[in-house]
Short mmCIF file of C-alpha atoms in Angstrom, two decimals:
data_model
loop_
_atom_site.label_atom_id
_atom_site.label_comp_id
_atom_site.label_asym_id
_atom_site.label_seq_id
_atom_site.Cartn_x
_atom_site.Cartn_y
_atom_site.Cartn_z
CA MET A 1 25.05 7.00 -48.90
CA GLY A 2 22.16 4.75 -49.88
CA TYR A 3 20.65 3.74 -53.21
CA THR A 4 18.60 6.30 -55.12
CA THR A 5 16.08 6.33 -57.94
CA HIS A 6 18.98 7.45 -60.16
CA ASP A 7 20.82 4.22 -59.32
CA ALA A 8 17.75 2.09 -60.08
CA GLN A 9 17.01 3.65 -63.47
CA ARG A 10 17.14 1.60 -66.68
CA ARG A 11 18.16 3.10 -70.03
CA PHE A 12 14.86 2.05 -71.58
CA ALA A 13 11.66 2.41 -69.59
CA GLU A 14 9.94 -0.98 -69.67
CA ARG A 15 6.25 -1.69 -69.46
CA PRO A 16 5.06 -3.71 -66.45
CA LYS A 17 4.56 -7.44 -67.00
CA SER A 18 1.04 -8.20 -68.17
CA SER A 19 0.73 -12.01 -68.20
CA GLY A 20 -0.12 -12.62 -64.56
CA LEU A 21 -3.35 -14.30 -63.59
CA PRO A 22 -6.15 -11.97 -62.48
CA GLY A 23 -5.89 -11.24 -58.79
CA THR A 24 -2.22 -12.17 -58.46
CA ASP A 25 0.26 -9.77 -56.93
CA GLY A 26 2.80 -7.95 -59.08
CA ASP A 27 6.55 -8.44 -59.08
CA GLY A 28 7.72 -7.64 -55.56
CA ARG A 29 11.43 -7.97 -56.28
CA THR A 30 13.82 -5.06 -55.97
CA PRO A 31 15.33 -3.70 -59.21
CA TYR A 32 18.64 -5.34 -58.29
CA ALA A 33 17.04 -8.73 -57.65
CA ARG A 34 15.49 -8.47 -61.12
CA ASP A 35 18.92 -7.64 -62.56
CA ARG A 36 20.41 -10.72 -60.91
CA ALA A 37 17.70 -12.90 -62.45
CA ARG A 38 18.32 -11.41 -65.91
CA VAL A 39 22.02 -12.22 -65.77
CA LEU A 40 21.42 -15.66 -64.26
CA HIS A 41 19.07 -16.61 -67.11
CA SER A 42 21.22 -15.17 -69.89
CA ALA A 43 22.79 -17.22 -72.67
CA ALA A 44 26.03 -15.30 -72.17
CA LEU A 45 26.33 -16.64 -68.63
CA ARG A 46 25.52 -20.22 -69.71
CA ARG A 47 28.24 -20.10 -72.35
CA LEU A 48 30.84 -19.62 -69.62
CA ALA A 49 30.38 -23.31 -68.75
CA GLY A 50 32.47 -24.11 -71.82
CA LYS A 51 35.17 -21.46 -71.40
CA THR A 52 38.60 -21.85 -69.82
CA GLN A 53 39.28 -20.53 -66.33
CA VAL A 54 42.87 -21.74 -65.68
CA VAL A 55 42.70 -25.48 -66.33
CA GLY A 56 40.56 -25.74 -69.46
CA PRO A 57 37.37 -27.82 -69.66
CA GLY A 58 38.50 -31.44 -70.04
CA GLU A 59 42.13 -30.80 -69.07
CA GLY A 60 43.57 -32.86 -66.24
CA ALA A 61 40.36 -34.89 -66.05
CA GLU A 62 42.24 -38.03 -65.03
CA VAL A 63 43.46 -36.18 -61.93
CA SER A 64 40.91 -33.54 -61.04
CA GLY A 65 37.61 -34.81 -62.42
CA VAL A 66 35.92 -31.48 -63.14
CA PRO A 67 38.10 -28.36 -63.05
CA ARG A 68 36.52 -24.94 -62.69
CA THR A 69 35.23 -23.15 -65.76
CA ARG A 70 34.45 -19.46 -66.20
CA LEU A 71 30.88 -20.26 -65.11
CA THR A 72 31.73 -21.99 -61.85
CA HIS A 73 34.30 -19.27 -61.16
CA SER A 74 31.63 -16.61 -61.72
CA LEU A 75 29.23 -18.38 -59.36
CA GLU A 76 31.94 -18.43 -56.71
CA VAL A 77 32.74 -14.75 -57.24
CA ALA A 78 29.04 -13.94 -56.93
CA GLN A 79 28.77 -15.86 -53.65
CA ILE A 80 31.84 -14.18 -52.17
CA SER A 81 30.61 -10.76 -53.35
CA ARG A 82 27.23 -11.34 -51.74
CA GLY A 83 28.84 -12.26 -48.43
CA ILE A 84 31.00 -9.13 -48.36
CA ALA A 85 27.99 -6.98 -49.31
CA VAL A 86 25.96 -8.38 -46.41
CA ASP A 87 28.78 -7.61 -43.97
CA LEU A 88 29.21 -4.05 -45.25
CA GLY A 89 25.53 -3.19 -45.74
CA ALA A 90 25.70 -2.91 -49.53
CA ASP A 91 22.88 -4.41 -51.59
CA PRO A 92 23.62 -8.17 -51.78
CA ASP A 93 21.71 -8.73 -55.03
CA LEU A 94 23.60 -5.89 -56.68
CA CYS A 95 26.99 -7.34 -55.69
CA ASP A 96 25.83 -10.85 -56.59
CA THR A 97 24.84 -9.58 -60.05
CA ALA A 98 28.26 -7.99 -60.55
CA GLY A 99 29.95 -11.26 -59.62
CA LEU A 100 27.79 -13.27 -62.01
CA ALA A 101 28.30 -10.83 -64.87
CA HIS A 102 31.93 -9.81 -64.46
CA ASP A 103 33.37 -12.41 -66.86
CA ILE A 104 30.65 -12.86 -69.48
CA GLY A 105 32.72 -10.91 -71.99
CA HIS A 106 35.58 -13.39 -71.88
CA PRO A 107 36.22 -15.23 -75.16
CA PRO A 108 37.19 -18.89 -75.64
CA PHE A 109 40.56 -19.98 -74.18
CA GLY A 110 40.61 -17.50 -71.31
CA HIS A 111 43.08 -14.63 -71.22
CA ASN A 112 45.02 -16.28 -74.04
CA GLY A 113 41.98 -15.93 -76.30
CA GLU A 114 41.56 -12.35 -75.12
CA ALA A 115 45.12 -11.52 -76.24
CA ALA A 116 44.57 -13.20 -79.63
CA LEU A 117 41.35 -11.28 -80.33
CA ASP A 118 42.91 -8.01 -79.19
CA GLU A 119 45.64 -8.48 -81.79
CA ALA A 120 43.15 -9.46 -84.50
CA ALA A 121 40.86 -6.51 -83.72
CA ARG A 122 43.48 -3.75 -83.88
CA THR A 123 41.76 -1.96 -86.76
CA CYS A 124 38.41 -1.74 -84.94
CA GLY A 125 39.63 -0.73 -81.49
CA GLY A 126 40.97 -3.97 -80.08
CA PHE A 127 39.39 -6.44 -77.69
CA GLU A 128 39.15 -6.49 -73.91
CA GLY A 129 37.03 -8.87 -71.86
CA ASN A 130 35.66 -6.18 -69.55
CA ALA A 131 34.69 -3.91 -72.44
CA GLN A 132 33.04 -6.91 -74.08
CA THR A 133 31.09 -7.54 -70.88
CA LEU A 134 29.60 -4.04 -71.02
CA ARG A 135 28.82 -4.55 -74.73
CA ILE A 136 26.99 -7.80 -74.01
CA LEU A 137 24.99 -6.35 -71.12
CA THR A 138 23.97 -3.19 -72.97
CA ARG A 139 23.67 -4.44 -76.55
CA LEU A 140 24.36 -8.05 -77.57
CA GLU A 141 22.36 -10.14 -75.08
CA THR A 142 18.95 -9.36 -76.50
CA LYS A 143 16.15 -9.04 -73.97
CA VAL A 144 14.87 -5.51 -74.46
CA LEU A 145 14.45 -3.59 -77.73
CA GLY A 146 13.48 0.06 -78.02
CA GLU A 147 10.52 1.31 -80.01
CA ASP A 148 12.75 1.63 -83.08
CA GLY A 149 14.29 -1.82 -82.63
CA GLU A 150 17.45 -0.46 -80.98
CA PRO A 151 18.94 -3.12 -78.67
CA TYR A 152 19.32 -2.37 -74.97
CA GLY A 153 20.80 -5.72 -74.00
CA LEU A 154 19.54 -6.91 -70.62
CA ASN A 155 18.57 -3.31 -69.78
CA LEU A 156 20.06 -3.55 -66.30
CA THR A 157 19.90 -0.71 -63.80
CA ARG A 158 22.56 1.96 -63.75
CA ALA A 159 23.94 0.70 -60.42
CA SER A 160 24.26 -2.89 -61.63
CA LEU A 161 26.09 -1.86 -64.78
CA ASP A 162 28.34 0.44 -62.78
CA ALA A 163 29.14 -2.42 -60.40
CA VAL A 164 30.51 -4.44 -63.31
CA LEU A 165 32.85 -1.65 -64.49
CA LYS A 166 36.29 -2.52 -63.14
CA TYR A 167 37.97 -0.15 -65.62
CA PRO A 168 35.64 2.83 -66.25
CA TRP A 169 37.59 4.38 -69.11
CA ARG A 170 38.26 3.99 -72.84
CA ARG A 171 41.43 2.47 -74.27
CA ARG A 172 44.64 4.43 -73.69
CA ASP A 173 48.06 4.13 -75.24
CA GLY A 174 50.27 1.80 -73.23
CA GLN A 175 47.41 0.58 -71.03
CA ARG A 176 46.08 -2.92 -71.62
CA LYS A 177 42.93 -2.78 -69.49
CA PHE A 178 39.88 -0.68 -70.37
CA GLY A 179 36.14 -0.94 -69.93
CA VAL A 180 34.40 0.39 -73.04
CA TYR A 181 34.76 0.37 -76.83
CA ALA A 182 34.17 3.49 -78.89
CA ASP A 183 30.92 1.91 -80.19
CA ASP A 184 29.48 1.73 -76.69
CA VAL A 185 30.41 5.13 -75.30
CA GLU A 186 26.80 6.37 -75.26
CA ALA A 187 25.70 3.54 -72.96
CA PHE A 188 28.86 3.97 -70.87
CA ARG A 189 28.21 7.67 -70.34
CA TRP A 190 24.67 6.91 -69.24
CA VAL A 191 25.96 4.37 -66.71
CA ARG A 192 28.57 6.76 -65.34
CA ALA A 193 26.31 9.81 -65.11
CA GLY A 194 27.06 11.40 -61.74
CA ALA A 195 30.06 9.17 -60.99
CA PRO A 196 33.12 10.96 -59.56
CA GLY A 197 35.69 10.84 -62.36
CA GLU A 198 37.14 7.39 -63.01
CA ARG A 199 36.58 6.09 -59.51
CA THR A 200 34.90 2.70 -59.24
CA CYS A 201 31.91 2.28 -56.96
CA LEU A 202 32.12 0.21 -53.77
CA GLU A 203 30.13 -2.63 -55.33
CA ALA A 204 32.62 -2.88 -58.21
CA GLN A 205 35.46 -2.94 -55.69
CA ILE A 206 33.72 -5.72 -53.77
CA MET A 207 33.32 -7.72 -56.99
CA ASP A 208 36.94 -7.10 -57.95
CA TRP A 209 38.23 -8.30 -54.58
CA ALA A 210 35.92 -11.32 -54.67
CA ASP A 211 37.35 -12.10 -58.13
CA ASP A 212 40.89 -11.89 -56.75
CA VAL A 213 40.00 -14.13 -53.81
CA ALA A 214 38.29 -16.75 -55.98
CA TYR A 215 41.05 -16.65 -58.60
CA SER A 216 43.87 -16.91 -56.08
CA VAL A 217 42.42 -19.64 -53.89
CA HIS A 218 40.25 -21.74 -56.16
CA ASP A 219 42.56 -21.74 -59.16
CA VAL A 220 45.42 -22.89 -56.95
CA GLU A 221 43.11 -25.63 -55.70
CA ASP A 222 42.47 -26.70 -59.30
CA GLY A 223 46.20 -26.66 -59.99
CA VAL A 224 46.80 -28.94 -57.01
CA LEU A 225 44.01 -31.29 -58.11
CA ALA A 226 45.42 -31.43 -61.63
CA GLY A 227 48.87 -32.34 -60.29
CA ARG A 228 50.49 -29.13 -61.50
CA ILE A 229 50.96 -27.31 -58.20
CA SER A 230 52.57 -28.66 -55.03
CA LEU A 231 52.36 -26.35 -52.04
CA SER A 232 55.62 -27.85 -50.77
CA VAL A 233 57.38 -25.27 -52.98
CA LEU A 234 56.51 -22.67 -50.36
CA ALA A 235 59.01 -24.36 -48.04
CA ASP A 236 61.81 -23.89 -50.59
CA ALA A 237 63.55 -20.53 -50.12
CA GLN A 238 64.61 -20.22 -53.76
CA GLU A 239 61.15 -21.03 -55.14
CA ARG A 240 59.50 -18.81 -52.57
CA ARG A 241 61.65 -15.88 -53.68
CA ALA A 242 60.88 -16.53 -57.33
CA LEU A 243 57.16 -16.55 -56.54
CA ALA A 244 57.46 -13.33 -54.54
CA GLU A 245 59.20 -11.58 -57.42
CA LEU A 246 56.58 -12.84 -59.87
CA ALA A 247 53.77 -11.63 -57.59
CA ALA A 248 55.36 -8.19 -57.16
CA GLU A 249 55.81 -7.84 -60.92
CA HIS A 250 52.33 -8.91 -62.03
CA PHE A 251 49.79 -8.85 -59.22
CA CYS A 252 50.42 -6.14 -56.61
CA ALA A 253 52.19 -2.86 -55.96
CA LEU A 254 54.10 -4.25 -52.96
CA SER A 255 57.77 -5.19 -52.96
CA ALA A 256 59.02 -8.75 -53.44
CA ASP A 257 60.32 -8.63 -49.86
CA ALA A 258 56.82 -7.83 -48.58
CA VAL A 259 55.34 -10.70 -50.59
CA GLU A 260 58.04 -13.07 -49.35
CA ASP A 261 57.23 -12.12 -45.76
CA ALA A 262 53.57 -12.83 -46.50
CA ALA A 263 54.54 -16.22 -47.92
CA LEU A 264 56.32 -17.12 -44.70
CA GLY A 265 53.20 -16.11 -42.78
CA LEU A 266 51.00 -18.28 -44.99
CA VAL A 267 53.22 -21.30 -44.47
CA ASP A 268 52.72 -20.88 -40.72
CA LEU A 269 48.93 -21.14 -41.02
CA PRO A 270 47.95 -24.67 -39.90
CA ALA A 271 45.57 -25.22 -42.86
CA VAL A 272 48.36 -24.36 -45.32
CA ALA A 273 51.22 -26.00 -43.40
CA GLU A 274 49.43 -29.34 -43.56
CA LEU A 275 49.65 -29.37 -47.38
CA VAL A 276 53.17 -27.94 -47.41
CA ARG A 277 54.42 -30.83 -45.25
CA VAL A 278 52.54 -33.65 -46.98
CA PRO A 279 52.16 -33.55 -50.80
CA TYR A 280 48.62 -33.93 -52.08
CA ASP A 281 47.94 -37.55 -53.15
CA GLY A 282 44.18 -37.57 -53.79
CA SER A 283 43.35 -39.59 -50.69
CA PRO A 284 40.30 -38.67 -48.60
CA VAL A 285 42.61 -37.17 -45.97
CA ALA A 286 44.34 -35.04 -48.62
CA GLN A 287 41.03 -33.98 -50.20
CA ALA A 288 39.70 -32.85 -46.83
CA ALA A 289 42.93 -30.95 -46.14
CA LEU A 290 42.73 -29.16 -49.48
CA LYS A 291 39.10 -28.17 -48.93
CA ARG A 292 39.92 -27.01 -45.42
CA MET A 293 42.70 -24.81 -46.77
CA THR A 294 40.53 -23.21 -49.48
CA SER A 295 37.72 -22.54 -47.02
CA GLU A 296 40.06 -21.05 -44.42
CA LEU A 297 41.81 -18.80 -46.94
CA VAL A 298 38.59 -17.49 -48.50
CA GLY A 299 37.29 -16.69 -45.02
CA ARG A 300 40.58 -15.02 -44.10
CA PHE A 301 40.66 -12.81 -47.18
CA VAL A 302 36.99 -11.81 -46.94
CA ALA A 303 37.17 -11.01 -43.24
CA ALA A 304 40.32 -8.91 -43.73
CA ALA A 305 38.62 -6.72 -46.37
CA VAL A 306 35.49 -6.27 -44.26
CA THR A 307 37.45 -5.48 -41.10
CA GLY A 308 39.77 -3.08 -42.93
CA THR A 309 36.85 -1.23 -44.48
CA ARG A 310 34.91 -1.02 -41.23
CA ALA A 311 38.01 0.32 -39.44
CA GLU A 312 38.12 3.17 -41.93
CA TYR A 313 34.41 3.94 -42.38
CA GLY A 314 32.77 2.72 -39.19
CA GLU A 315 29.51 0.86 -38.79
CA GLY A 316 26.35 1.35 -40.80
CA PRO A 317 25.44 0.54 -44.41
CA LEU A 318 28.10 1.35 -47.01
CA SER A 319 27.34 1.65 -50.71
CA ARG A 320 28.08 3.26 -54.09
CA TYR A 321 30.53 6.17 -53.66
CA GLY A 322 30.20 6.47 -49.89
CA ALA A 323 33.20 4.23 -49.15
CA GLU A 324 36.22 2.46 -50.61
CA LEU A 325 37.06 -1.17 -49.93
CA SER A 326 40.18 -1.32 -47.74
CA VAL A 327 42.34 -4.45 -47.98
CA PRO A 328 45.36 -4.75 -45.64
CA ASP A 329 48.72 -4.93 -47.44
CA ARG A 330 49.58 -8.27 -45.87
CA VAL A 331 46.45 -9.91 -47.25
CA ALA A 332 46.92 -8.28 -50.66
CA ALA A 333 50.43 -9.80 -50.70
CA GLU A 334 49.09 -13.24 -49.76
CA VAL A 335 46.56 -13.15 -52.59
CA ALA A 336 49.23 -11.99 -55.04
CA LEU A 337 51.47 -14.88 -53.97
CA LEU A 338 48.73 -17.43 -54.67
CA LYS A 339 48.12 -15.90 -58.10
CA ALA A 340 51.84 -16.24 -58.77
CA LEU A 341 51.61 -19.96 -57.93
CA ALA A 342 49.08 -20.47 -60.72
CA LEU A 343 51.09 -18.34 -63.14
CA ARG A 344 54.41 -20.10 -62.49
CA TYR A 345 53.27 -23.72 -62.33
CA VAL A 346 50.17 -23.82 -64.55
CA MET A 347 50.07 -20.98 -67.05
CA SER A 348 53.84 -20.88 -67.66
CA ASP A 349 54.16 -24.63 -68.13
CA ARG A 350 56.00 -25.41 -71.40
CA TRP A 351 53.25 -27.73 -72.65
CA ARG A 352 50.58 -25.12 -71.88
CA LEU A 353 52.48 -22.40 -73.70
CA ALA A 354 52.59 -24.60 -76.82
CA VAL A 355 48.85 -25.25 -76.53
CA GLN A 356 48.19 -21.54 -76.13
CA GLU A 357 50.12 -20.73 -79.28
CA GLY A 358 47.86 -23.10 -81.19
CA GLN A 359 44.78 -21.52 -79.64
CA ARG A 360 45.85 -18.04 -80.71
CA GLN A 361 46.49 -19.26 -84.24
CA LEU A 362 43.07 -20.92 -84.34
CA LEU A 363 41.28 -17.70 -83.38
CA ALA A 364 43.35 -15.60 -85.80
CA GLU A 365 42.39 -17.92 -88.65
CA LEU A 366 38.72 -17.71 -87.70
CA VAL A 367 38.93 -13.91 -87.81
CA GLU A 368 40.33 -14.15 -91.33
CA VAL A 369 37.82 -16.64 -92.74
CA LEU A 370 34.49 -15.56 -91.22
CA PRO A 371 34.25 -12.21 -93.08
CA LEU A 372 34.51 -14.16 -96.33
CA ARG A 373 31.44 -16.22 -95.40
CA ALA A 374 29.38 -13.65 -93.53
CA PRO A 375 26.62 -12.94 -92.94
CA GLU A 376 25.20 -16.44 -93.51
CA VAL A 377 27.60 -18.12 -91.08
CA LEU A 378 26.94 -15.62 -88.29
CA ASP A 379 24.41 -16.20 -85.53
CA ALA A 380 21.04 -14.79 -86.58
CA GLY A 381 21.20 -12.13 -83.88
CA LEU A 382 24.42 -10.68 -85.32
CA ARG A 383 23.41 -10.58 -89.00
CA PRO A 384 21.52 -7.25 -88.79
CA ALA A 385 24.65 -5.60 -87.32
CA TRP A 386 26.73 -6.97 -90.21
CA GLU A 387 24.22 -5.70 -92.76
CA ALA A 388 24.12 -2.26 -91.11
CA ALA A 389 27.92 -1.96 -90.80
CA SER A 390 29.25 1.05 -92.69
CA ASP A 391 32.85 -0.06 -93.16
CA ASP A 392 35.32 -2.91 -92.73
CA ALA A 393 36.09 -1.93 -89.13
CA ALA A 394 32.43 -2.19 -88.17
CA ARG A 395 32.13 -5.56 -89.92
CA LEU A 396 35.25 -6.78 -88.13
CA ARG A 397 33.68 -5.84 -84.80
CA VAL A 398 30.70 -8.06 -85.62
CA VAL A 399 33.05 -10.95 -86.42
CA ILE A 400 34.89 -10.38 -83.13
CA ASP A 401 31.54 -10.39 -81.29
CA GLN A 402 30.73 -13.72 -82.92
CA ILE A 403 34.02 -15.41 -82.10
CA ALA A 404 34.09 -14.04 -78.56
CA SER A 405 30.71 -15.64 -77.89
CA LEU A 406 31.97 -19.16 -78.70
CA THR A 407 32.90 -21.74 -76.11
CA ASP A 408 36.29 -23.46 -76.34
CA ALA A 409 34.73 -26.49 -78.03
CA GLN A 410 32.66 -24.35 -80.42
CA ALA A 411 35.76 -22.39 -81.46
CA ARG A 412 37.53 -25.64 -82.34
CA ALA A 413 34.47 -26.92 -84.21
CA TRP A 414 34.02 -23.69 -86.18
CA HIS A 415 37.70 -23.73 -87.07
CA SER A 416 37.48 -27.34 -88.25
CA TRP A 417 34.42 -26.60 -90.35
CA HIS A 418 35.46 -23.31 -91.92
CA LEU A 419 39.09 -24.25 -92.50
CA GLY A 420 38.20 -27.69 -93.89
CA ARG A 421 39.91 -29.66 -91.13
CA HIS A 422 37.47 -32.28 -89.99
CA GLY A 423 39.91 -34.85 -88.70
#
């Protein structure tokens, strides 16, 4: 199943560019290459440079130098997505675009900020980073306006927007993850026109797996660099079991026994065993060993997904709804184990939990104070939405859009300014 004119459609039909010099050729890029450029040049993507991945911007600087941010993570996800797409015959620009865009809806302070805004936004439908991503791409990141001034966001193609939808459904009771707010259902329905139920397209599955790979491997690398993770714990039977149980509870549908078996297999890999035997000390030898491990694991996880998918669907180009990404259980367990390492030794650290409580309080206080000072304090692009809002819920959504757009440092600065704490 290849790509069709339906996949390449945009919600608003744009006029051709008209500023080229006489005699020059037109834009020869594919629609998906143009989409990639639109996301790459967006302010929403740039803002990710100041947003927490696992170790926040500026944290652990004395040990790690420059930890990953949401932006560098997104660049890595895009690169991994592109590589898988090439191997499977999907459009590489389309998968690259999905990787670049997948996190642009994340607020300051990572998933902790996401939880805080979800609580604060209960009366207007809650907050979810993936739903915010769709909102930014189809509404908030202003590039294209309709004839009546209606915003179309970046006006990406249907296939590119579909490739970003990890959770193609509205919010449900008892389910934390969802992909669209009630406000954005019209755009969502346009994107999903012709899609089979709630199934995600192959390109979205590629992006999702690339996200898992980058998160599991690179965030563990950052934890090691920051002195918060030692891979020697994998040699300890008690710690290994605790990690397996954590992984089975939060990150995969496999049993703790299966994850523990995968952990034993990982420890046997030479690139991992080297860092299990000798604790990381920042020396050139240790730095090279850590980079070797991350490179080997990324290659292992990518190759396993490609091989598993080819075994099921054969050779030839795969795309859209013509195939499902197939990841072997063993590799899924290995990735889940690495995620559990970051959760247990970085995100569950007592100091970090105290910091996160302060971050949630900061965002909650911003949600309370900004409506009292709007619309003047809002970014100029959000003021028309505030003025057009018909009720308190709609105005709250505008405030949530504003706060979600802030970087970590901007959130602290806005809080200091609006709460009168300049110290």
